[in-house]
XYZ file of C-alpha atoms in Angstrom:
583
model
C -52.494 -47.917 -117.956
C -55.461 -49.311 -119.864
C -54.294 -52.884 -119.410
C -53.555 -52.343 -115.727
C -57.069 -50.978 -115.189
C -58.687 -53.882 -116.990
C -56.527 -56.348 -115.091
C -57.448 -54.901 -111.702
C -61.123 -55.076 -112.594
C -60.813 -58.778 -113.394
C -59.836 -59.997 -109.937
C -63.028 -61.976 -109.294
C -63.088 -65.710 -110.101
C -63.393 -66.557 -113.811
C -64.015 -62.908 -114.656
C -63.436 -63.305 -118.369
C -65.455 -66.501 -118.650
C -68.413 -64.891 -116.862
C -68.112 -61.733 -118.963
C -68.154 -63.824 -122.135
C -71.208 -65.713 -120.877
C -73.036 -62.456 -120.148
C -72.316 -61.201 -123.646
C -73.600 -64.447 -125.098
C -76.856 -64.246 -123.105
C -77.511 -60.596 -123.878
C -77.080 -61.197 -127.595
C -79.634 -63.991 -127.588
C -77.125 -66.608 -128.619
C -77.079 -70.187 -127.444
C -75.703 -71.094 -124.070
C -72.328 -71.675 -125.605
C -69.862 -69.338 -123.927
C -67.554 -67.966 -126.570
C -64.796 -65.434 -126.616
C -63.377 -63.604 -129.592
C -59.666 -63.939 -130.161
C -58.481 -60.300 -130.326
C -55.765 -61.366 -132.773
C -58.292 -62.967 -135.106
C -61.660 -61.195 -134.682
C -63.402 -63.401 -137.229
C -62.693 -66.471 -135.153
C -64.566 -67.338 -131.977
C -63.480 -69.899 -129.437
C -65.140 -71.409 -126.426
C -63.705 -70.462 -123.065
C -63.102 -72.983 -120.272
C -64.572 -75.670 -122.482
C -68.045 -74.141 -122.552
C -69.596 -74.231 -125.972
C -67.592 -77.241 -127.102
C -69.374 -79.979 -129.008
C -70.749 -82.318 -126.356
C -71.710 -84.980 -128.905
C -68.138 -86.070 -129.391
C -68.383 -85.520 -133.117
C -65.225 -84.349 -134.759
C -65.350 -80.915 -136.327
C -62.918 -81.224 -139.186
C -59.298 -82.246 -138.774
C -58.957 -80.625 -135.338
C -61.870 -81.466 -133.027
C -60.452 -79.272 -130.223
C -62.942 -76.399 -129.987
C -61.878 -74.489 -126.902
C -58.572 -72.700 -126.828
C -58.974 -70.228 -123.949
C -58.673 -71.115 -120.268
C -59.623 -68.729 -117.460
C -58.296 -69.683 -114.009
C -58.270 -66.114 -112.740
C -59.234 -65.091 -109.202
C -59.202 -68.634 -107.808
C -56.606 -68.121 -105.077
C -54.363 -70.767 -106.638
C -50.934 -71.303 -105.111
C -49.778 -73.846 -107.666
C -50.710 -74.911 -111.177
C -50.959 -78.565 -112.045
C -48.348 -79.828 -114.472
C -51.169 -81.378 -116.465
C -52.091 -77.905 -117.662
C -48.850 -77.662 -119.599
C -49.967 -80.500 -121.845
C -52.715 -78.253 -123.276
C -50.617 -77.160 -126.230
C -53.810 -76.156 -128.072
C -54.334 -73.160 -125.755
C -54.060 -69.732 -127.323
C -55.044 -67.714 -124.234
C -54.352 -68.502 -120.573
C -55.593 -66.337 -117.699
C -54.005 -67.157 -114.331
C -54.337 -63.634 -112.981
C -55.195 -62.695 -109.378
C -54.068 -65.867 -107.675
C -51.373 -66.497 -105.083
C -48.691 -67.776 -107.421
C -45.123 -67.204 -106.274
C -43.517 -68.717 -109.343
C -44.281 -69.963 -112.851
C -43.031 -73.368 -113.881
C -40.510 -73.441 -116.748
C -42.826 -76.048 -118.263
C -45.115 -73.236 -119.336
C -42.816 -73.065 -122.366
C -44.673 -76.128 -123.693
C -47.747 -73.967 -124.362
C -46.283 -72.779 -127.644
C -49.656 -71.797 -129.098
C -50.271 -69.026 -126.549
C -50.910 -65.564 -127.919
C -52.185 -64.166 -124.588
C -50.792 -64.864 -121.119
C -52.160 -62.950 -118.135
C -50.379 -63.584 -114.833
C -51.222 -60.227 -113.272
C -52.061 -59.797 -109.595
C -49.908 -62.631 -108.275
C -46.796 -62.666 -106.067
C -44.214 -63.275 -108.751
C -40.740 -61.890 -108.110
C -39.386 -63.424 -111.295
C -40.560 -65.154 -114.453
C -38.765 -68.110 -116.009
C -36.431 -67.489 -118.948
C -38.354 -70.253 -120.729
C -41.142 -67.747 -121.373
C -38.972 -66.671 -124.273
C -39.936 -69.898 -126.053
C -43.541 -68.673 -126.398
C -42.767 -66.848 -129.620
C -46.439 -66.539 -130.635
C -47.248 -64.284 -127.686
C -48.957 -61.026 -128.579
C -49.887 -59.967 -125.040
C -47.940 -60.649 -121.857
C -49.710 -59.153 -118.836
C -47.740 -59.147 -115.575
C -49.397 -56.224 -113.777
C -49.174 -55.957 -109.950
C -46.447 -58.465 -109.131
C -43.047 -58.083 -107.480
C -40.909 -58.011 -110.604
C -37.719 -55.956 -110.518
C -36.350 -57.066 -113.881
C -37.021 -59.466 -116.746
C -34.865 -62.299 -118.087
C -32.985 -61.338 -121.211
C -34.306 -64.498 -122.883
C -37.648 -62.724 -123.364
C -35.930 -60.857 -126.188
C -37.039 -63.654 -128.533
C -40.697 -62.566 -128.182
C -40.496 -60.684 -131.459
C -44.269 -60.775 -132.042
C -45.178 -59.274 -128.670
C -47.413 -56.213 -128.994
C -48.313 -55.590 -125.344
C -46.065 -55.969 -122.308
C -47.989 -54.757 -119.240
C -45.790 -54.288 -116.149
C -47.569 -51.576 -114.172
C -47.565 -52.059 -110.403
C -44.171 -53.791 -110.295
C -41.045 -52.427 -108.524
C -39.138 -52.387 -111.808
C -35.608 -51.042 -112.003
C -35.608 -47.507 -113.334
C -33.914 -48.188 -116.654
C -36.416 -50.875 -117.648
C -39.342 -48.833 -116.366
C -38.295 -45.709 -118.255
C -37.646 -47.648 -121.447
C -41.112 -49.202 -121.348
C -42.845 -45.917 -120.556
C -40.985 -43.830 -123.101
C -40.492 -46.211 -126.039
C -42.908 -49.072 -125.472
C -42.954 -52.833 -125.665
C -40.868 -53.175 -128.830
C -37.984 -51.219 -127.350
C -37.917 -53.393 -124.219
C -37.921 -56.627 -126.237
C -35.217 -55.276 -128.512
C -33.098 -54.254 -125.508
C -33.430 -57.704 -123.952
C -32.624 -59.449 -127.223
C -29.539 -57.355 -127.961
C -28.170 -57.816 -124.447
C -28.974 -61.466 -123.894
C -25.844 -63.420 -122.874
C -24.745 -65.967 -125.445
C -25.514 -69.448 -124.102
C -23.097 -72.346 -124.294
C -22.798 -73.833 -127.769
C -24.139 -77.314 -128.433
C -21.767 -80.274 -128.445
C -20.354 -81.321 -131.783
C -22.808 -83.108 -134.016
C -22.451 -86.878 -133.910
C -20.894 -88.782 -136.787
C -23.037 -91.796 -137.719
C -21.126 -94.696 -139.241
C -23.211 -96.767 -141.637
C -20.626 -98.992 -143.293
C -17.142 -100.063 -142.314
C -14.615 -98.517 -144.669
C -11.605 -100.296 -143.203
C -11.224 -102.192 -146.452
C -10.802 -99.024 -148.461
C -7.397 -98.570 -150.075
C -5.977 -95.616 -148.174
C -9.303 -93.859 -148.594
C -8.631 -93.251 -152.284
C -12.044 -94.534 -153.309
C -13.922 -92.519 -150.650
C -14.898 -88.869 -150.529
C -17.118 -86.546 -148.482
C -19.831 -84.135 -149.633
C -21.035 -81.098 -147.683
C -24.301 -79.289 -148.534
C -25.358 -75.978 -146.965
C -27.781 -73.130 -147.659
C -25.818 -70.314 -146.033
C -28.627 -67.664 -146.001
C -27.763 -64.824 -148.349
C -27.008 -61.464 -146.775
C -29.841 -59.898 -148.756
C -32.386 -62.189 -147.098
C -31.094 -61.928 -143.514
C -33.285 -59.017 -142.413
C -34.763 -58.146 -138.989
C -38.205 -58.383 -140.572
C -37.596 -62.023 -141.473
C -35.600 -62.982 -138.376
C -36.953 -60.781 -135.597
C -35.867 -63.255 -132.916
C -32.184 -62.984 -133.848
C -29.944 -60.301 -132.265
C -28.941 -57.738 -134.859
C -25.246 -58.419 -134.337
C -25.804 -62.123 -135.095
C -27.561 -61.223 -138.362
C -24.748 -59.106 -139.760
C -22.820 -60.589 -142.654
C -19.515 -59.717 -141.001
C -20.419 -61.988 -138.074
C -22.104 -64.736 -140.044
C -19.553 -65.118 -142.828
C -16.822 -66.052 -140.352
C -18.981 -68.738 -138.759
C -20.010 -70.077 -142.163
C -16.417 -70.328 -143.319
C -15.306 -71.899 -140.037
C -18.024 -74.532 -140.330
C -17.116 -75.379 -143.923
C -13.412 -75.645 -143.138
C -13.968 -77.605 -139.923
C -15.691 -80.451 -141.767
C -13.076 -80.318 -144.541
C -15.297 -82.070 -147.071
C -13.871 -83.025 -150.449
C -16.867 -81.503 -152.267
C -18.837 -78.506 -150.925
C -22.215 -77.467 -152.356
C -23.442 -74.056 -151.165
C -26.711 -72.295 -151.936
C -27.670 -68.624 -151.477
C -24.138 -67.441 -152.129
C -24.244 -63.865 -153.366
C -22.193 -63.019 -156.436
C -20.204 -60.371 -154.569
C -19.607 -62.611 -151.549
C -18.273 -65.372 -153.771
C -15.906 -63.047 -155.622
C -14.731 -61.044 -152.598
C -14.714 -63.637 -149.840
C -15.433 -67.313 -150.436
C -13.356 -67.893 -153.579
C -10.251 -66.370 -152.030
C -10.683 -67.738 -148.494
C -11.513 -71.273 -149.615
C -8.440 -71.321 -151.845
C -6.027 -69.777 -149.360
C -7.096 -71.724 -146.291
C -7.911 -75.155 -147.719
C -6.923 -75.212 -151.427
C -10.478 -75.422 -152.778
C -11.321 -74.512 -156.348
C -14.851 -73.372 -157.089
C -17.535 -72.982 -159.738
C -20.292 -70.415 -159.242
C -23.245 -69.032 -161.144
C -25.824 -66.518 -159.908
C -29.537 -66.781 -160.662
C -30.708 -65.816 -164.124
C -31.918 -62.337 -163.142
C -28.302 -61.192 -162.788
C -27.922 -61.050 -166.575
C -30.255 -58.076 -166.830
C -28.739 -56.098 -163.962
C -26.082 -53.473 -163.592
C -22.851 -54.684 -161.995
C -23.646 -53.166 -158.593
C -27.053 -54.812 -158.378
C -25.761 -58.044 -159.829
C -23.377 -58.482 -156.905
C -26.332 -58.948 -154.548
C -27.893 -61.772 -156.601
C -27.449 -65.175 -154.993
C -26.687 -68.456 -156.687
C -25.033 -71.830 -156.200
C -21.331 -72.457 -155.588
C -19.619 -75.843 -155.814
C -16.150 -76.154 -154.303
C -13.817 -79.142 -154.484
C -10.418 -79.896 -153.037
C -7.866 -79.220 -155.744
C -5.582 -81.842 -154.210
C -8.178 -84.568 -154.780
C -10.310 -83.592 -157.785
C -9.853 -81.972 -161.158
C -12.637 -80.037 -162.867
C -13.297 -81.655 -166.245
C -16.354 -79.640 -167.274
C -19.152 -77.494 -165.892
C -22.668 -76.553 -166.924
C -25.322 -74.040 -165.884
C -28.978 -75.102 -165.788
C -31.435 -72.203 -165.972
C -34.870 -73.685 -165.475
C -36.836 -70.843 -167.038
C -34.658 -70.939 -170.157
C -34.985 -74.704 -170.560
C -38.765 -74.443 -170.239
C -38.832 -72.182 -173.293
C -37.029 -74.787 -175.364
C -39.722 -77.447 -174.905
C -42.383 -77.292 -177.660
C -45.016 -78.933 -175.435
C -44.532 -76.213 -172.796
C -45.169 -73.323 -175.144
C -48.867 -74.146 -175.280
C -49.258 -73.777 -171.493
C -50.092 -70.489 -169.795
C -48.825 -72.001 -166.538
C -45.319 -72.161 -167.956
C -45.314 -68.414 -168.592
C -47.183 -67.426 -165.420
C -45.574 -69.809 -162.949
C -42.337 -71.357 -164.219
C -40.847 -68.603 -166.340
C -41.076 -66.077 -163.509
C -38.813 -68.205 -161.254
C -35.116 -67.919 -162.034
C -33.764 -70.790 -159.961
C -30.698 -72.594 -161.258
C -28.489 -75.641 -160.874
C -24.712 -75.777 -161.218
C -23.445 -79.085 -162.602
C -19.778 -80.090 -162.514
C -17.888 -83.114 -163.784
C -15.046 -83.963 -161.409
C -12.232 -86.467 -161.851
C -10.421 -88.083 -158.928
C -6.722 -87.354 -159.368
C -5.521 -90.724 -158.090
C -8.152 -93.229 -159.180
C -9.396 -91.335 -162.278
C -12.956 -92.062 -161.139
C -15.341 -89.428 -162.417
C -18.475 -88.105 -160.792
C -21.210 -85.699 -161.817
C -22.187 -83.220 -159.084
C -25.398 -81.195 -159.375
C -25.881 -78.348 -156.906
C -29.326 -76.740 -156.969
C -31.754 -74.470 -155.148
C -35.394 -75.202 -156.005
C -38.132 -72.564 -155.714
C -39.306 -72.046 -152.142
C -43.040 -71.205 -152.115
C -45.290 -74.035 -150.778
C -48.046 -72.801 -153.104
C -45.871 -73.720 -156.095
C -45.368 -77.441 -155.637
C -46.017 -77.851 -159.337
C -43.134 -75.533 -160.171
C -40.806 -77.480 -157.885
C -41.718 -80.710 -159.684
C -41.178 -79.164 -163.118
C -37.798 -77.721 -162.093
C -36.549 -81.041 -160.739
C -37.804 -82.932 -163.803
C -35.930 -80.548 -166.091
C -32.809 -80.954 -163.948
C -32.921 -84.735 -164.314
C -33.326 -84.442 -168.070
C -30.309 -82.146 -168.289
C -28.280 -84.556 -166.160
C -29.261 -87.411 -168.449
C -27.994 -85.541 -171.513
C -24.805 -84.372 -169.832
C -23.921 -87.797 -168.460
C -24.178 -89.364 -171.888
C -22.043 -86.575 -173.334
C -19.466 -86.527 -170.535
C -19.086 -90.294 -170.266
C -17.295 -90.251 -173.616
C -14.714 -87.605 -172.715
C -11.070 -88.772 -172.612
C -9.518 -89.448 -169.231
C -6.811 -86.912 -168.405
C -3.263 -88.142 -168.774
C -4.381 -91.318 -170.484
C -4.328 -92.665 -173.996
C -7.746 -94.239 -173.468
C -10.194 -92.851 -176.050
C -13.110 -92.497 -173.606
C -13.588 -92.566 -169.843
C -16.752 -94.617 -169.719
C -18.019 -96.425 -172.776
C -21.289 -97.413 -171.061
C -22.568 -93.844 -171.129
C -23.240 -93.765 -167.398
C -21.520 -91.849 -164.596
C -21.845 -91.835 -160.776
C -23.970 -88.849 -159.834
C -24.741 -86.664 -156.828
C -27.618 -84.186 -156.636
C -27.295 -81.898 -153.630
C -29.095 -78.758 -152.584
C -32.026 -77.013 -150.998
C -35.062 -78.636 -152.609
C -37.614 -76.786 -150.456
C -39.551 -80.056 -150.379
C -40.223 -82.538 -147.606
C -40.177 -86.315 -147.864
C -43.899 -86.545 -148.548
C -43.613 -84.239 -151.562
C -43.836 -85.038 -155.234
C -40.258 -83.835 -155.664
C -38.872 -86.389 -153.209
C -41.109 -89.130 -154.614
C -39.947 -88.403 -158.149
C -36.271 -88.411 -157.240
C -36.226 -91.669 -155.266
C -38.947 -93.634 -157.079
C -38.134 -92.445 -160.573
C -41.696 -91.643 -161.566
C -44.637 -89.378 -160.847
C -48.078 -89.978 -162.318
C -49.713 -87.351 -164.504
C -52.438 -86.780 -161.914
C -50.138 -86.194 -158.958
C -51.617 -83.858 -156.344
C -48.626 -81.530 -156.505
C -49.487 -80.608 -160.093
C -52.878 -79.311 -158.970
C -54.914 -78.238 -161.983
C -51.897 -76.866 -163.854
C -50.764 -78.060 -167.284
C -47.145 -78.733 -168.218
C -47.112 -80.588 -171.513
C -46.245 -84.276 -171.310
C -45.360 -83.926 -167.622
C -49.049 -83.594 -166.770
C -50.501 -85.521 -169.708
C -48.271 -88.597 -169.471
C -46.422 -88.299 -166.169
C -42.699 -87.949 -165.462
C -39.949 -90.527 -165.135
C -36.181 -90.855 -165.055
C -33.756 -93.772 -165.306
C -31.522 -93.059 -162.323
C -31.343 -95.198 -159.198
C -31.327 -92.332 -156.727
C -31.462 -92.504 -152.964
C -31.161 -89.900 -150.283
C -27.953 -90.212 -148.302
C -30.042 -89.771 -145.153
C -32.215 -92.860 -145.447
C -32.492 -96.395 -144.024
C -33.782 -95.075 -140.722
C -31.242 -92.245 -140.470
C -33.187 -89.069 -141.096
C -32.459 -85.507 -140.090
C -35.092 -84.071 -137.713
C -34.749 -80.859 -139.707
C -32.406 -78.989 -142.003
C -34.355 -75.700 -141.818
C -35.311 -74.326 -138.395
C -37.352 -71.173 -137.754
C -40.262 -70.413 -135.387
C -42.779 -70.941 -138.174
C -41.136 -73.734 -140.150
C -39.157 -76.782 -139.045
C -38.505 -79.407 -141.703
C -35.998 -81.469 -143.625
C -35.741 -79.859 -147.066
C -32.031 -80.191 -147.919
C -30.729 -83.456 -149.350
C -27.798 -85.192 -150.983
C -29.139 -87.737 -153.479
C -26.769 -90.265 -155.034
C -26.834 -92.960 -157.720
C -26.902 -96.037 -155.508
C -25.664 -98.443 -158.168
C -22.355 -96.572 -158.323
C -21.944 -95.169 -154.815
C -22.536 -96.329 -151.256
C -22.827 -94.257 -148.083
C -20.272 -94.886 -145.363
C -21.309 -92.263 -142.820
C -23.415 -89.198 -142.109
C -23.342 -86.108 -139.931
C -26.106 -86.336 -137.332
C -28.490 -83.649 -136.111
C -28.094 -80.931 -133.500
C -28.361 -82.068 -129.882
C -31.982 -82.225 -128.692
C -31.294 -80.569 -125.328
C -29.753 -77.568 -127.047
C -32.666 -77.380 -129.495
C -35.172 -77.375 -126.616
C -33.874 -73.917 -125.677
C -33.795 -72.412 -129.180
C -36.685 -70.700 -130.957
C -35.056 -70.565 -134.361
C -31.939 -70.073 -136.459
C -29.879 -68.062 -137.180
C -28.482 -67.398 -133.735
C -25.095 -66.863 -132.128
C -23.981 -70.408 -132.971
C -25.773 -71.132 -136.247
C -25.251 -68.457 -138.931
C -28.031 -69.641 -141.259
C -31.629 -70.752 -140.865
C -30.434 -74.036 -142.390
C -27.987 -76.535 -140.937
C -25.430 -78.248 -143.155
C -25.558 -81.931 -144.041
C -22.524 -84.094 -144.718
C -22.105 -87.593 -146.112
C -19.163 -89.851 -146.863
C -19.359 -91.957 -150.032
C -17.443 -94.793 -151.580
C -17.195 -95.695 -155.243
C -18.747 -99.092 -155.745
C -17.867 -101.719 -158.291
C -19.775 -100.435 -161.295
C -22.091 -103.386 -161.747
C -25.790 -102.702 -162.167
C -27.715 -104.547 -159.400
C -30.087 -107.254 -160.560
C -33.481 -105.783 -161.331
C -32.258 -102.186 -161.080
C -32.674 -99.657 -163.836
C -29.301 -98.202 -164.861
C -28.972 -94.482 -164.301
C -28.678 -92.194 -167.299
C -29.720 -94.922 -169.679
C -31.235 -92.537 -172.229
C -29.265 -91.006 -175.046
C -29.021 -87.373 -175.933
C -26.675 -84.459 -175.959
C -26.608 -80.937 -174.742
C -24.082 -78.362 -175.819
C -25.815 -75.583 -173.900
C -23.459 -72.706 -173.276
C -22.456 -72.933 -169.631
C -22.675 -69.195 -169.251
C -19.310 -68.504 -167.727
C -15.855 -67.481 -168.892
C -14.513 -68.295 -165.458
C -14.020 -71.646 -163.797
C -15.144 -70.020 -160.605
C -17.727 -68.548 -162.043
C -36.605 -66.300 -151.244
C -35.747 -66.541 -150.627
C -36.111 -68.489 -153.793
């Protein structure tokens, strides 16, 4: 009742703006009219533009200095559409007017934490309010509301839902009175009808493959972070219905999606040890004749069997009808770091790199018909944005391991052939797929596609990593992202707080060319979604898919051959089985 009382007392025009001005005057402050954001008491913001810098000078990167708008008590019957362009607003007061409806365009005000529409003549609110996932307070006192749209169930951060003075149906009214705001939001979320799924993602053709010989020299690669069961918690994904978060529901969708695209090579991240053994290995073999290689993260080695089953890792599957597994290799970044003499002198190695047990699974596959061989690296790089240096170090170590392995593997005999070696040049076509937790403007992406990163790169910060930071990093591969040349994914990871492209399939462009790509999710569908996972998308990532063709293995003029360095690595691949954060 406290919020209803306050709301009814604020029926005069610009009540909150005038109250803030009175406080400012009584405290002897300047004439700037400020209001304290109740969700961030240390931050003050001007209200209705008062107190903003009138000189026009920019105040840091965001010159917008007022974020609260009070249009209360004005007798308004309509709200101009221009208002919905004010995406910087964090508080909007449109209480005590004569509004009969709210425009669905209010969903564009995604920064709102407070919305007060009390004392109007609303008999309904638009389902699009559910897109305002930053809302902490939604005040709808003294209207004509009988019920609420189930789409408001996505307001997982809502602390206050004030509905006093509305002719609510008894079940909703009792739930709010007895169990509070959280229970109402949970009820709406769990009972929200499942919307129509989006149309199939578009296939983007980049190069005509009509000249290919029965498709023997082409193959497809699928990359997907499936969201491990251990990470799919209501605390992390409060906007997702509980039934859509369960592993029993999600695993079926994940498998269906993998099988529907029927890629020749499948690279999965965040696959739990137990889920691989009990579900994916068997289902992928039975339903589509895939063989697989899996390793969990390094921590699993120190765990009891029961706990080990919950550790996630990387799984690479390939169609047994098309490829043969020649060899496999586990890359444990923290173990490799210990083997470098220049790293042992750095505290950052022990404090930052050694504590992260990310891995990469590397396989050498041979095409059964053409005998072409390809190296496939499947990795999951550390997630934390505050550890860009660690991401760079992990990727640099991965490239070094690939360099050694390619030289070693290029001299292995071809199966069923009397030829002494498969590739006397010491170079092999290579794919590097995975969740790199890095955007295109990152040092990781720059290093992969440009082949070098200077010793003073911003992503290193003030950390020291031997020759990486004293001399810089470089590699000899000619890598490109499959999604390039103007074809970029709008995102591969989609949550309310983070939307970015962080998953990639890199390829050695002097040995492979891209024929086609799987496009993004339809924009209209995305305009109604606050985040994944949901009923249609079982992970917070979306899969990417590319079709490749083996090129004539001639190094382009002026290009640096990939894997030009020599070396060897007989590192134990850590598995006696061929099928052997979020972080």
